[in-house]
Coordinates of C-alpha atoms in Angstrom, one line a residue:
Chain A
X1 CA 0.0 0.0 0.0
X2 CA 2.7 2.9 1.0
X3 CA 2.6 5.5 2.7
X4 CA -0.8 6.8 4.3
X5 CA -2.7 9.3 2.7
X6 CA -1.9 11.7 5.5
X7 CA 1.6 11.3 5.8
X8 CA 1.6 11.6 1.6
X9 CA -0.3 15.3 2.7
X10 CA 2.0 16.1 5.3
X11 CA 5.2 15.7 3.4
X12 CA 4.2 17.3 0.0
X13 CA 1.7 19.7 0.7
X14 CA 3.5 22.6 -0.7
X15 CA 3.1 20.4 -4.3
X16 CA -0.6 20.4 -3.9
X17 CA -1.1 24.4 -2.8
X18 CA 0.8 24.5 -6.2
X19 CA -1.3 22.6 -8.3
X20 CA -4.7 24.3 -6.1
X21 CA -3.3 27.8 -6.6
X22 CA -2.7 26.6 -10.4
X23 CA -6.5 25.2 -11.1
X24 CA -7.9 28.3 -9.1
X25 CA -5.9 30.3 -11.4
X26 CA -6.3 28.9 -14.3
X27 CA -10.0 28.7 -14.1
X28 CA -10.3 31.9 -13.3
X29 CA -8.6 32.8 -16.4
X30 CA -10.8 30.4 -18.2
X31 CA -14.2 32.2 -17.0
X32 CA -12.8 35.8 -16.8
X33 CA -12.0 35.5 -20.7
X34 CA -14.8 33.4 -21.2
X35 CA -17.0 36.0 -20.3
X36 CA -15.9 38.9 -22.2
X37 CA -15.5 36.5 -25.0
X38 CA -18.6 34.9 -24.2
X39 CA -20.7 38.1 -23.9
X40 CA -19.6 39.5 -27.7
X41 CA -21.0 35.8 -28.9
X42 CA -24.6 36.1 -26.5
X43 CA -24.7 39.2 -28.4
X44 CA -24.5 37.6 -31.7
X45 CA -26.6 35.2 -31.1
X46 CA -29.2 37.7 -29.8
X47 CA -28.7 39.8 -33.3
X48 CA -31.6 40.5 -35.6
X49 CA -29.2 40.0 -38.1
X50 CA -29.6 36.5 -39.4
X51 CA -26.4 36.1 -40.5
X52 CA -24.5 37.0 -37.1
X53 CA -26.9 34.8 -35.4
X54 CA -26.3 31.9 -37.2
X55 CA -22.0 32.5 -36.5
X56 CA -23.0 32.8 -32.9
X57 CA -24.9 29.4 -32.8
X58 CA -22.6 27.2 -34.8
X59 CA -19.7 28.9 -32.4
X60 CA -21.4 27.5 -29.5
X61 CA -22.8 24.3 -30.8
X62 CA -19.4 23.3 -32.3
X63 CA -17.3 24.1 -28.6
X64 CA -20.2 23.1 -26.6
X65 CA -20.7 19.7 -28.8
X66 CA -17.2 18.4 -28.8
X67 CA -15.0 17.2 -25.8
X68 CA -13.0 19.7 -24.4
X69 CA -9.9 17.2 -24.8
X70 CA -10.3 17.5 -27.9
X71 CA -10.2 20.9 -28.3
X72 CA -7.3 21.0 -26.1
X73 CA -5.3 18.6 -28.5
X74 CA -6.1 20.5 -31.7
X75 CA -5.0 24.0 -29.6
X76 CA -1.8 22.3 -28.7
X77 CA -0.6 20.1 -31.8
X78 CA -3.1 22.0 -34.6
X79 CA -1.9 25.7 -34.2
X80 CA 1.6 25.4 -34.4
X81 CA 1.1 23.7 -37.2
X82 CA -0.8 25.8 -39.0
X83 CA 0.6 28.8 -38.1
X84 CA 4.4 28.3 -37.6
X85 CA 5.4 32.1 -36.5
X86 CA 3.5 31.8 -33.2
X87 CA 6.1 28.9 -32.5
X88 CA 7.5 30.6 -29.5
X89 CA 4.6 30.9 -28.0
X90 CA 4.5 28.6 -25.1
X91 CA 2.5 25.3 -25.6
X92 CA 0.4 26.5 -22.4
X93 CA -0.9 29.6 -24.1
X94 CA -2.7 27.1 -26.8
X95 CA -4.4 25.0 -23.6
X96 CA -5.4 28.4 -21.8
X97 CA -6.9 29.8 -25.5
X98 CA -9.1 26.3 -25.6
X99 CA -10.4 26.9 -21.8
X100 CA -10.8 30.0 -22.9
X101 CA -12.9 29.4 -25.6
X102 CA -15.0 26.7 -24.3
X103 CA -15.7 28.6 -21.6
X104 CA -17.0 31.3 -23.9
X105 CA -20.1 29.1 -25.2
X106 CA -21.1 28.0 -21.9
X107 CA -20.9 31.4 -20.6
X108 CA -22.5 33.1 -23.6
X109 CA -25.4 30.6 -23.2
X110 CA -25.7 31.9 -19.8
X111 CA -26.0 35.6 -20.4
X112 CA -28.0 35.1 -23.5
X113 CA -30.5 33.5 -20.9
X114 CA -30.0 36.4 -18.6
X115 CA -30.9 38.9 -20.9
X116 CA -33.8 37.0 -22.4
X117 CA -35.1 36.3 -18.6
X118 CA -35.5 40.1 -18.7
X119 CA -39.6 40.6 -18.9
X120 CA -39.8 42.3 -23.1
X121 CA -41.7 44.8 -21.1
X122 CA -38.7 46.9 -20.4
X123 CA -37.5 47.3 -23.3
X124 CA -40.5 48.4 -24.9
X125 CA -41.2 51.3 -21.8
X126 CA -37.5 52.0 -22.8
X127 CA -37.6 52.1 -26.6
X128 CA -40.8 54.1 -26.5
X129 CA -39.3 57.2 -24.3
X130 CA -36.6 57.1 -27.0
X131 CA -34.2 55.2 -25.5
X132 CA -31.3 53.8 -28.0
X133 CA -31.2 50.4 -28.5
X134 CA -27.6 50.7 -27.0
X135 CA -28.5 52.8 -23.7
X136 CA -31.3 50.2 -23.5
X137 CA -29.3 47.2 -23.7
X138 CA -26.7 48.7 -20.8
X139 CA -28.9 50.3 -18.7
X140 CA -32.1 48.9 -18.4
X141 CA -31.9 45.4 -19.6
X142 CA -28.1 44.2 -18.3
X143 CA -28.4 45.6 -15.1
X144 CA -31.7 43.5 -14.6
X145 CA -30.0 40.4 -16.3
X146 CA -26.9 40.3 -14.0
X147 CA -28.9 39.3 -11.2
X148 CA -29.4 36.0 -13.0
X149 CA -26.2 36.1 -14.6
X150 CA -24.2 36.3 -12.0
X151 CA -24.9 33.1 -9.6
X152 CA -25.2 31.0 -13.0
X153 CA -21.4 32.4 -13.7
X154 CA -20.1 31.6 -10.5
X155 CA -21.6 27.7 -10.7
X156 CA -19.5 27.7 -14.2
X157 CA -16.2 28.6 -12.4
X158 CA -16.9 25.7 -10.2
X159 CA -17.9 23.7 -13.1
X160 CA -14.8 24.7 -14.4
X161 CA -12.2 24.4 -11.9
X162 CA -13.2 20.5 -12.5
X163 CA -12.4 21.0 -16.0
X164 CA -9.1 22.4 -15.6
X165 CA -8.2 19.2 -15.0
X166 CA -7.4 18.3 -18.5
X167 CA -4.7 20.8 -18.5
X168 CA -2.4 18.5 -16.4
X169 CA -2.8 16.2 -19.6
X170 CA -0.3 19.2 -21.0
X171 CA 1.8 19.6 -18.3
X172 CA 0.3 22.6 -17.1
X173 CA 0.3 22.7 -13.4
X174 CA -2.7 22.7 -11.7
X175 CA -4.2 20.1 -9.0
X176 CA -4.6 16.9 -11.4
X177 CA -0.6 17.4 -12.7
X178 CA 0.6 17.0 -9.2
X179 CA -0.1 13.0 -9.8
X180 CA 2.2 13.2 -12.5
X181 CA 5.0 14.6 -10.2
X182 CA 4.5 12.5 -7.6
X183 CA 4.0 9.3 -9.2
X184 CA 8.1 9.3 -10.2
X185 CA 8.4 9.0 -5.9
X186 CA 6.2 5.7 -6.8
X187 CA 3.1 7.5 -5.0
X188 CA 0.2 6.3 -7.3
X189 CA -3.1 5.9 -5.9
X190 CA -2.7 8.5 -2.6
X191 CA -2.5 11.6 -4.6
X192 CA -5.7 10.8 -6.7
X193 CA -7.4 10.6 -3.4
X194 CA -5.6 13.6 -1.7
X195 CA -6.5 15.6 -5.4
X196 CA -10.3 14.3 -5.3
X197 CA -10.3 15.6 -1.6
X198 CA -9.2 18.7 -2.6
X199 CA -11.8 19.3 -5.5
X200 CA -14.7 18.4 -3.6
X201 CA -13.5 20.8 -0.9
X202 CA -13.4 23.6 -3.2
X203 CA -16.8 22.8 -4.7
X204 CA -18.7 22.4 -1.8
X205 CA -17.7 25.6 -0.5
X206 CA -17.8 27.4 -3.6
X207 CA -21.1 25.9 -4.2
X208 CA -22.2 27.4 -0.5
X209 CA -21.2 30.7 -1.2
X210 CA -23.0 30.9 -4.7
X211 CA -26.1 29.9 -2.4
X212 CA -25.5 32.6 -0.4
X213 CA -25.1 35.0 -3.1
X214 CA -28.6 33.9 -5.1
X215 CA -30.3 34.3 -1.5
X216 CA -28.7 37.8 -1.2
X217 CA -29.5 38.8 -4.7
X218 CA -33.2 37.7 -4.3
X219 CA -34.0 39.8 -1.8
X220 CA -33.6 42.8 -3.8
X221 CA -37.2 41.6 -5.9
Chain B
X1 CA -58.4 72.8 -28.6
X2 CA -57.9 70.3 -31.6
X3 CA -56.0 71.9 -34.2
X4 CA -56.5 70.5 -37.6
X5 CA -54.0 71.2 -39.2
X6 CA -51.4 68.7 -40.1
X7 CA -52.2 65.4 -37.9
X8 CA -49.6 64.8 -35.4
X9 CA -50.6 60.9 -36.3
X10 CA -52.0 60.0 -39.2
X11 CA -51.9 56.0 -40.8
X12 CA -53.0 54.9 -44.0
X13 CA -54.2 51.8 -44.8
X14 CA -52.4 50.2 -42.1
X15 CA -51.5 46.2 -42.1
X16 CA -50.4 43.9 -39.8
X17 CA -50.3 40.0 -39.3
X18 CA -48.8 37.6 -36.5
X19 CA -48.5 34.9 -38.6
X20 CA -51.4 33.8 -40.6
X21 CA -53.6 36.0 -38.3
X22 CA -54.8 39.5 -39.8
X23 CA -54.7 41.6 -36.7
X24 CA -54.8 45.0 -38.8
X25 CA -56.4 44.7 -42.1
X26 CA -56.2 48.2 -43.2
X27 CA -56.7 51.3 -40.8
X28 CA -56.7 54.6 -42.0
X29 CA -56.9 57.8 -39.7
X30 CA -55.7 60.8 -38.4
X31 CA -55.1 62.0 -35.1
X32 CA -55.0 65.8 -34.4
X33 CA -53.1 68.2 -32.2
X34 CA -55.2 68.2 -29.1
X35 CA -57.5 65.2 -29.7
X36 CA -58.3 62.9 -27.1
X37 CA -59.1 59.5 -28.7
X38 CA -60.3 56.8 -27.1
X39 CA -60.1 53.0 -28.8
X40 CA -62.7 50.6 -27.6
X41 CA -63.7 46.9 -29.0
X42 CA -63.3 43.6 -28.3
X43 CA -60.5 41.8 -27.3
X44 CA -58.3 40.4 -29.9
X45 CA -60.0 43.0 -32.3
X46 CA -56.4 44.6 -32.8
X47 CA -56.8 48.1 -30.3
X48 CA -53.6 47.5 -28.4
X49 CA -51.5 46.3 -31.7
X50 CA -53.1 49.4 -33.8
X51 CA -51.6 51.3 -30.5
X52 CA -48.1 49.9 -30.6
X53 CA -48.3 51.0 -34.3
X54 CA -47.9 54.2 -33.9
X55 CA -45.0 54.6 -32.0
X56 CA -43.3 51.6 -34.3
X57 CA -42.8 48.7 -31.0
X58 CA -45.1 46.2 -33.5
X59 CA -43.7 47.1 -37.1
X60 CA -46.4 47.4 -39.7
X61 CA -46.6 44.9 -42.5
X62 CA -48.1 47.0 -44.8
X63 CA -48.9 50.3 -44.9
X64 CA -47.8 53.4 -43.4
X65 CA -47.4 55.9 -40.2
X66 CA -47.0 59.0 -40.4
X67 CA -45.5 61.2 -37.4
X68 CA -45.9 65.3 -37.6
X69 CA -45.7 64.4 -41.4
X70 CA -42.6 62.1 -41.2
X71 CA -42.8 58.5 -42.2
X72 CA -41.9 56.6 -39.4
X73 CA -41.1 53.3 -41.0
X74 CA -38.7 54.9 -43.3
X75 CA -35.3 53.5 -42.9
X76 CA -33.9 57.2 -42.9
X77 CA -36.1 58.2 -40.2
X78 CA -34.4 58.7 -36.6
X79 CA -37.4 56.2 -34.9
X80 CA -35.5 57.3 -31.0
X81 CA -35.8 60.9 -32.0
X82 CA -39.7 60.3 -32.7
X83 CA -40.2 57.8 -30.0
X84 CA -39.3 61.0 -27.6
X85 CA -42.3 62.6 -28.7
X86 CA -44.4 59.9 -28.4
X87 CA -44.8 59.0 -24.6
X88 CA -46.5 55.2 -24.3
X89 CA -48.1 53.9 -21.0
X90 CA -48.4 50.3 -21.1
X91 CA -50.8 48.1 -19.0
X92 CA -48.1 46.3 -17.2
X93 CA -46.6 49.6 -16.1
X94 CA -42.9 48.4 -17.0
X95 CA -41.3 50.8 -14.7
X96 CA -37.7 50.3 -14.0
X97 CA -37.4 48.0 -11.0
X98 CA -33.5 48.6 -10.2
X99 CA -33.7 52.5 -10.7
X100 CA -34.8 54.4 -8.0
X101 CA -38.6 56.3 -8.4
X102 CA -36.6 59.8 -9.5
X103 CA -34.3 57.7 -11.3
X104 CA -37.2 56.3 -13.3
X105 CA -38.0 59.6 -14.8
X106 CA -34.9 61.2 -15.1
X107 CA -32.3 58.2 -17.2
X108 CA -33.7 59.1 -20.4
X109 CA -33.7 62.3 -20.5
X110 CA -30.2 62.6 -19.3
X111 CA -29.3 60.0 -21.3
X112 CA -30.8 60.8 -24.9
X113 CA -31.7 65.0 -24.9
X114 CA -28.3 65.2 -22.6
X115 CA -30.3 67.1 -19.9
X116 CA -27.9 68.3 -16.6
X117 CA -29.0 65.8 -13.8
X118 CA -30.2 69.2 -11.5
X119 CA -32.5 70.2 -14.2
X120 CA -33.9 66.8 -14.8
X121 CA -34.3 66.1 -10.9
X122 CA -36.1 69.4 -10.5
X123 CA -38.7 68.5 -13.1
X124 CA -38.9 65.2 -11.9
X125 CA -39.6 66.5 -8.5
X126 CA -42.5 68.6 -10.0
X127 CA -43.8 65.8 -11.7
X128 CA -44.0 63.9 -8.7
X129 CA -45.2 66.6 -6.7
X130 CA -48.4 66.3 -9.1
X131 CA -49.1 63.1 -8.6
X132 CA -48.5 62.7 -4.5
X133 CA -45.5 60.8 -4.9
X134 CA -42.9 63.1 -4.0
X135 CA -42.1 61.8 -0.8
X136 CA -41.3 58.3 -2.5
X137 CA -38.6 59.7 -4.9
X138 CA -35.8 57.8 -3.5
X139 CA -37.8 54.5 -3.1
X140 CA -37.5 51.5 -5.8
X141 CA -41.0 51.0 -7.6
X142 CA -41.8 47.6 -5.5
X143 CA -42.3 49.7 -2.5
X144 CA -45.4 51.0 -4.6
X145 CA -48.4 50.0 -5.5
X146 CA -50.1 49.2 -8.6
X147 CA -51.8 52.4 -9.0
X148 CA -48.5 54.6 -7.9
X149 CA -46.2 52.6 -10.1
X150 CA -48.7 53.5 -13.2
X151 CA -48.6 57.5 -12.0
X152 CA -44.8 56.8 -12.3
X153 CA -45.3 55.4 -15.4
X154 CA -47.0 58.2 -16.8
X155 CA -44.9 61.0 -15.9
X156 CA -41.9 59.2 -17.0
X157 CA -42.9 59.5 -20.2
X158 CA -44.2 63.1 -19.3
X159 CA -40.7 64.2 -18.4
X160 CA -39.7 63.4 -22.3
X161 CA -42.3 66.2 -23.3
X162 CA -44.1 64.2 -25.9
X163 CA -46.2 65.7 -28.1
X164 CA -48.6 62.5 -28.1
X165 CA -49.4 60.2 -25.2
X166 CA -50.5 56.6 -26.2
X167 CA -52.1 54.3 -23.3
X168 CA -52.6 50.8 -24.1
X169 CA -55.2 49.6 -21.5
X170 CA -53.3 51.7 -18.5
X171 CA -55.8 50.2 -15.6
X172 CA -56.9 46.9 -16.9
X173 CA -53.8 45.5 -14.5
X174 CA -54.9 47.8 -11.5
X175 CA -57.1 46.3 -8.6
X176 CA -60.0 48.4 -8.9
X177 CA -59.6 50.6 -6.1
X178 CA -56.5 52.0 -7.9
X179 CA -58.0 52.5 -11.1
X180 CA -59.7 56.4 -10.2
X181 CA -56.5 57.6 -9.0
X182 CA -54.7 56.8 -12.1
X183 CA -57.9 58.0 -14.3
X184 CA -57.7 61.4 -13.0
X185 CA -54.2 61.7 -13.6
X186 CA -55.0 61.0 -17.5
X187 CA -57.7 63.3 -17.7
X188 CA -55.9 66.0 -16.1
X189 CA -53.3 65.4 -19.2
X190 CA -56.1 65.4 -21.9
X191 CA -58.0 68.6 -20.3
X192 CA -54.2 69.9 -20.1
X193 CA -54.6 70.0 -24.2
X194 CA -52.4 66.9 -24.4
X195 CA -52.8 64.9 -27.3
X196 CA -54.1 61.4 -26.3
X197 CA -54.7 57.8 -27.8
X198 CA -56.4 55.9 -25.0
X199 CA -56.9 51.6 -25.6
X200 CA -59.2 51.1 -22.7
X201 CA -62.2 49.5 -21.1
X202 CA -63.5 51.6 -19.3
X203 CA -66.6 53.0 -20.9
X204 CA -67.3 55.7 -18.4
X205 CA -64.2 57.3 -18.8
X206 CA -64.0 56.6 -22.5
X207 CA -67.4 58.8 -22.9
X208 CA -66.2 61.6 -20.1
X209 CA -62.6 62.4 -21.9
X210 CA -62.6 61.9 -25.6
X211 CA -63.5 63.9 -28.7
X212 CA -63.5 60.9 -30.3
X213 CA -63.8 57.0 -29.6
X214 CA -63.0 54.5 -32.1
X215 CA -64.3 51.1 -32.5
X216 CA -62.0 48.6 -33.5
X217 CA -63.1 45.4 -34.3
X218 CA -61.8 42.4 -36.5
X219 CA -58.5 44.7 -37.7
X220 CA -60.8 47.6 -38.9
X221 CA -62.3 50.3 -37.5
X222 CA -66.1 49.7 -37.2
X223 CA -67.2 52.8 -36.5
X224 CA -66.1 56.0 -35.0
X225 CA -67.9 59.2 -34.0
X226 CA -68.1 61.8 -30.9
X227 CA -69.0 59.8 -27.5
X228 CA -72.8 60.8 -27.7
X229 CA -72.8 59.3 -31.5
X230 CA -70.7 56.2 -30.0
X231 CA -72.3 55.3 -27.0
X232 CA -75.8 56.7 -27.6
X233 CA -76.6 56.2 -31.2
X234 CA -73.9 53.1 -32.3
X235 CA -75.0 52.7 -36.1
X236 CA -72.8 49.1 -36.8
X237 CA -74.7 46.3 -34.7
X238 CA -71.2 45.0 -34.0
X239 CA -70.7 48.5 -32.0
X240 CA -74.3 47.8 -30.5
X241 CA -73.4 44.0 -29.6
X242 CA -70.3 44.8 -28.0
X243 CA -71.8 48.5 -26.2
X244 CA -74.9 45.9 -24.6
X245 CA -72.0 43.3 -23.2
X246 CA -69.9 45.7 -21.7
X247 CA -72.4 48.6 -20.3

């Protein structure tokens, strides 16, 4: 069996607050971009324009329809390929850009809900004083939508902090690579368990305080 | 004092569908400075979507609206400039819920005629002085009630200084004690020598404020006349059919 899974804890902990530090961070990443990205594709897919909204549904249905593995592989071996001056771009760059762009869909599925959970109501009251479609959109509608918007984007960071796990796959570190490292001091199956600990942790109370922040949100209706 | 002159409103054979329903099969009229019209008829006869024609929210399939003379459906027409003019009280209210009650009225005019926020505050605070809600400026509209969020409603759009007011059924959603206090609010506006367009069911009030009432039913209009002609002497037996269920 080896060592016990506490001892394993006590001895390399600083290798884990790594690999945490690394998935916290690298999800963050994932869902900050993800958002602004994701927001420019909601908007297309919310466009009159029947052309825009069609780009903005096959963006999402392609990312959201494949395995993010995948699209983790084709980032990493495809674009240096295919595009040989960005070949000293570090390989981690390609990984991040596929989180990045995954995340995107989901999240732009997200605040595409938001917006349409806004009642039509208010933005006729605001187009019929005159309001531009712009002023609309930011003042009246978004800050009613973010209400929505927001719990739903905190459950994707938790959703993917999980998925950061695939990075380790590419050596980036995060949680999941710290198997990797430790499994050349022959410690196999007491890091899976140590890393599993360690995710549900984060979860759970991440999923607490999203909880807390719907109840606090609510009140406000 | 109606001014005929050139209509502030004034469609011409008017069309619109929702699918392969004719809601509007053709309306022609005008609307002068001054008027007070009031649109009565069944429902599902096409009032509220003849309304939300004028100001453009349901676009026309055939047709056209004219605005002070200008096309409205015209690409090259500036539909927010227009809209300005054309203050809209829906039955639903839709007032802002995460803007403040002085906030309500004051966003748009700051935001599209670039009014100073102390002049637009000061007007708003007159506005509200009119209607008894002063002292809830700094509220948000669910601290009010039905009938106060519709007040709201009303001089928001006021604080635009339309030169038409459209109401599309403005106490059908009010519980029936509230439905006086927003009444009087709209007549004082039509008695004021604003120009109104009033969807409503209320038959009393239809009679007391307009120079006109229209009768819309099956996406024309039936009839039209003066409230006495209307009410008292209805010539279509579709106006007579509908007058003896409602009165």
């Amino acid at each position: 069996m080896g060592p016990s899974l506490l001892s394993v804890l006590l001895d390399y902990w600083p290798i884990f607050l790594k690999g945490l530090v690394g998935t916290l961070k690298y999800a963050f990443i994932a869902v900050f971009f993800g958002s602004l990205l994701g927001t420019l594709i909601a908007l297309l897919n919310l466009s009159k324009n029947k052309i825009l909204s069609a780009v903005g549904m096959i963006y999402v249905n392609v990312l959201r329809g494949t395995p993010l593995l995948v699209q983790m592989y084709i980032a990493y071996f495809f674009i240096p390929i295919a595009v040989p001056a960005l070949n000293s771009v570090p390989k981690e760059v390609y990984v991040l850009l596929a989180l990045i762009l995954n995340s995107s869909a989901y999240v732009s599925e997200i605040i595409r809900g938001g917006i349409n959970s806004v009642d039509r109501g208010q933005t006729e009251a605001a187009r019929s004083l005159g309001m531009s479609a712009k002023n609309c959109m930011l003042k009246i509608v978004m800050p009613q939508a973010v209400k929505n918007i927001l719990p739903a984007l905190a459950n994707e960071y938790i959703a993917m902090i999980k998925e950061t796990s695939l990075a380790g796959t590419f050596m980036l570190y995060e949680l999941m690579y710290t198997k990797t490292i430790l499994a050349n001091k022959f410690l196999v199956w007491q890091p899976l368990f140590i890393i599993a600990g360690i995710y549900l942790l984060c979860t759970l109370v991440l999923s607490a305080l999203v909880q807390y922040m719907e109840k606090r949100l609510s009140v406000s209706d | 004092m109606t001014d005929y002159g050139v209509p502030i409103i004034e469609t011409v054979d008017l069309k619109k569908n929702f699918g392969d329903l004719k809601v509007l099969k053709g309306i022609s009229q005008k609307i002068f400075k001054g008027e007070v019209v009031s649109i009565i008829g069944p429902s599902g006869g096409g009032k509220s979507t003849f309304l939300r024609c004028l100001n453009l929210l349901e676009v026309p399939d055939g047709g056209h609206v004219y605005f002070e003379g200008e096309e409205l459906s015209s690409k090259s027409t500036d539909l927010d400039l227009h809209r300005q003019k054309i203050g809209m009280v829906f039955q639903q209210f839709n007032v802002f819920p995460h803007l403040t009650v002085i906030d309500n009225i004051t966003i748009t005019p700051m935001l599209e005629k670039k009014v100073s926020r102390e002049e637009a505050e000061a007007e708003a605070m007159k506005l509200l002085k009119n209607i008894g809600l002063d002292d809830k400026a700094k509220e948000y509209p669910r601290k009010l009630s039905g009938g106060q969020k519709q007040r709201l409603a009303i001089v928001r759009a006021m604080a635009m200084h339309p030169d038409v007011m459209l109401f599309d059924e403005p106490t059908s959603a009010l519980d029936p004690e509230m439905v006086k206090g927003v009444l009087s609010v709209i007549q004082d506006l039509a008695e004021s020598g604003m120009t109104c367009v009033i969807v409503t069911h209320e038959m009393g009030f239809a009679r007391k404020v307009s120079d006109r009432v229209l009768f819309i039913d099956g996406g024309v209009i039936a009839e039209e006349g003066t409230p006495e002609q209307l009410f008292d002497h209805p010539q279509n037996p579709r106006t007579k059919e509908f007058l003896s269920q409602v009165l």
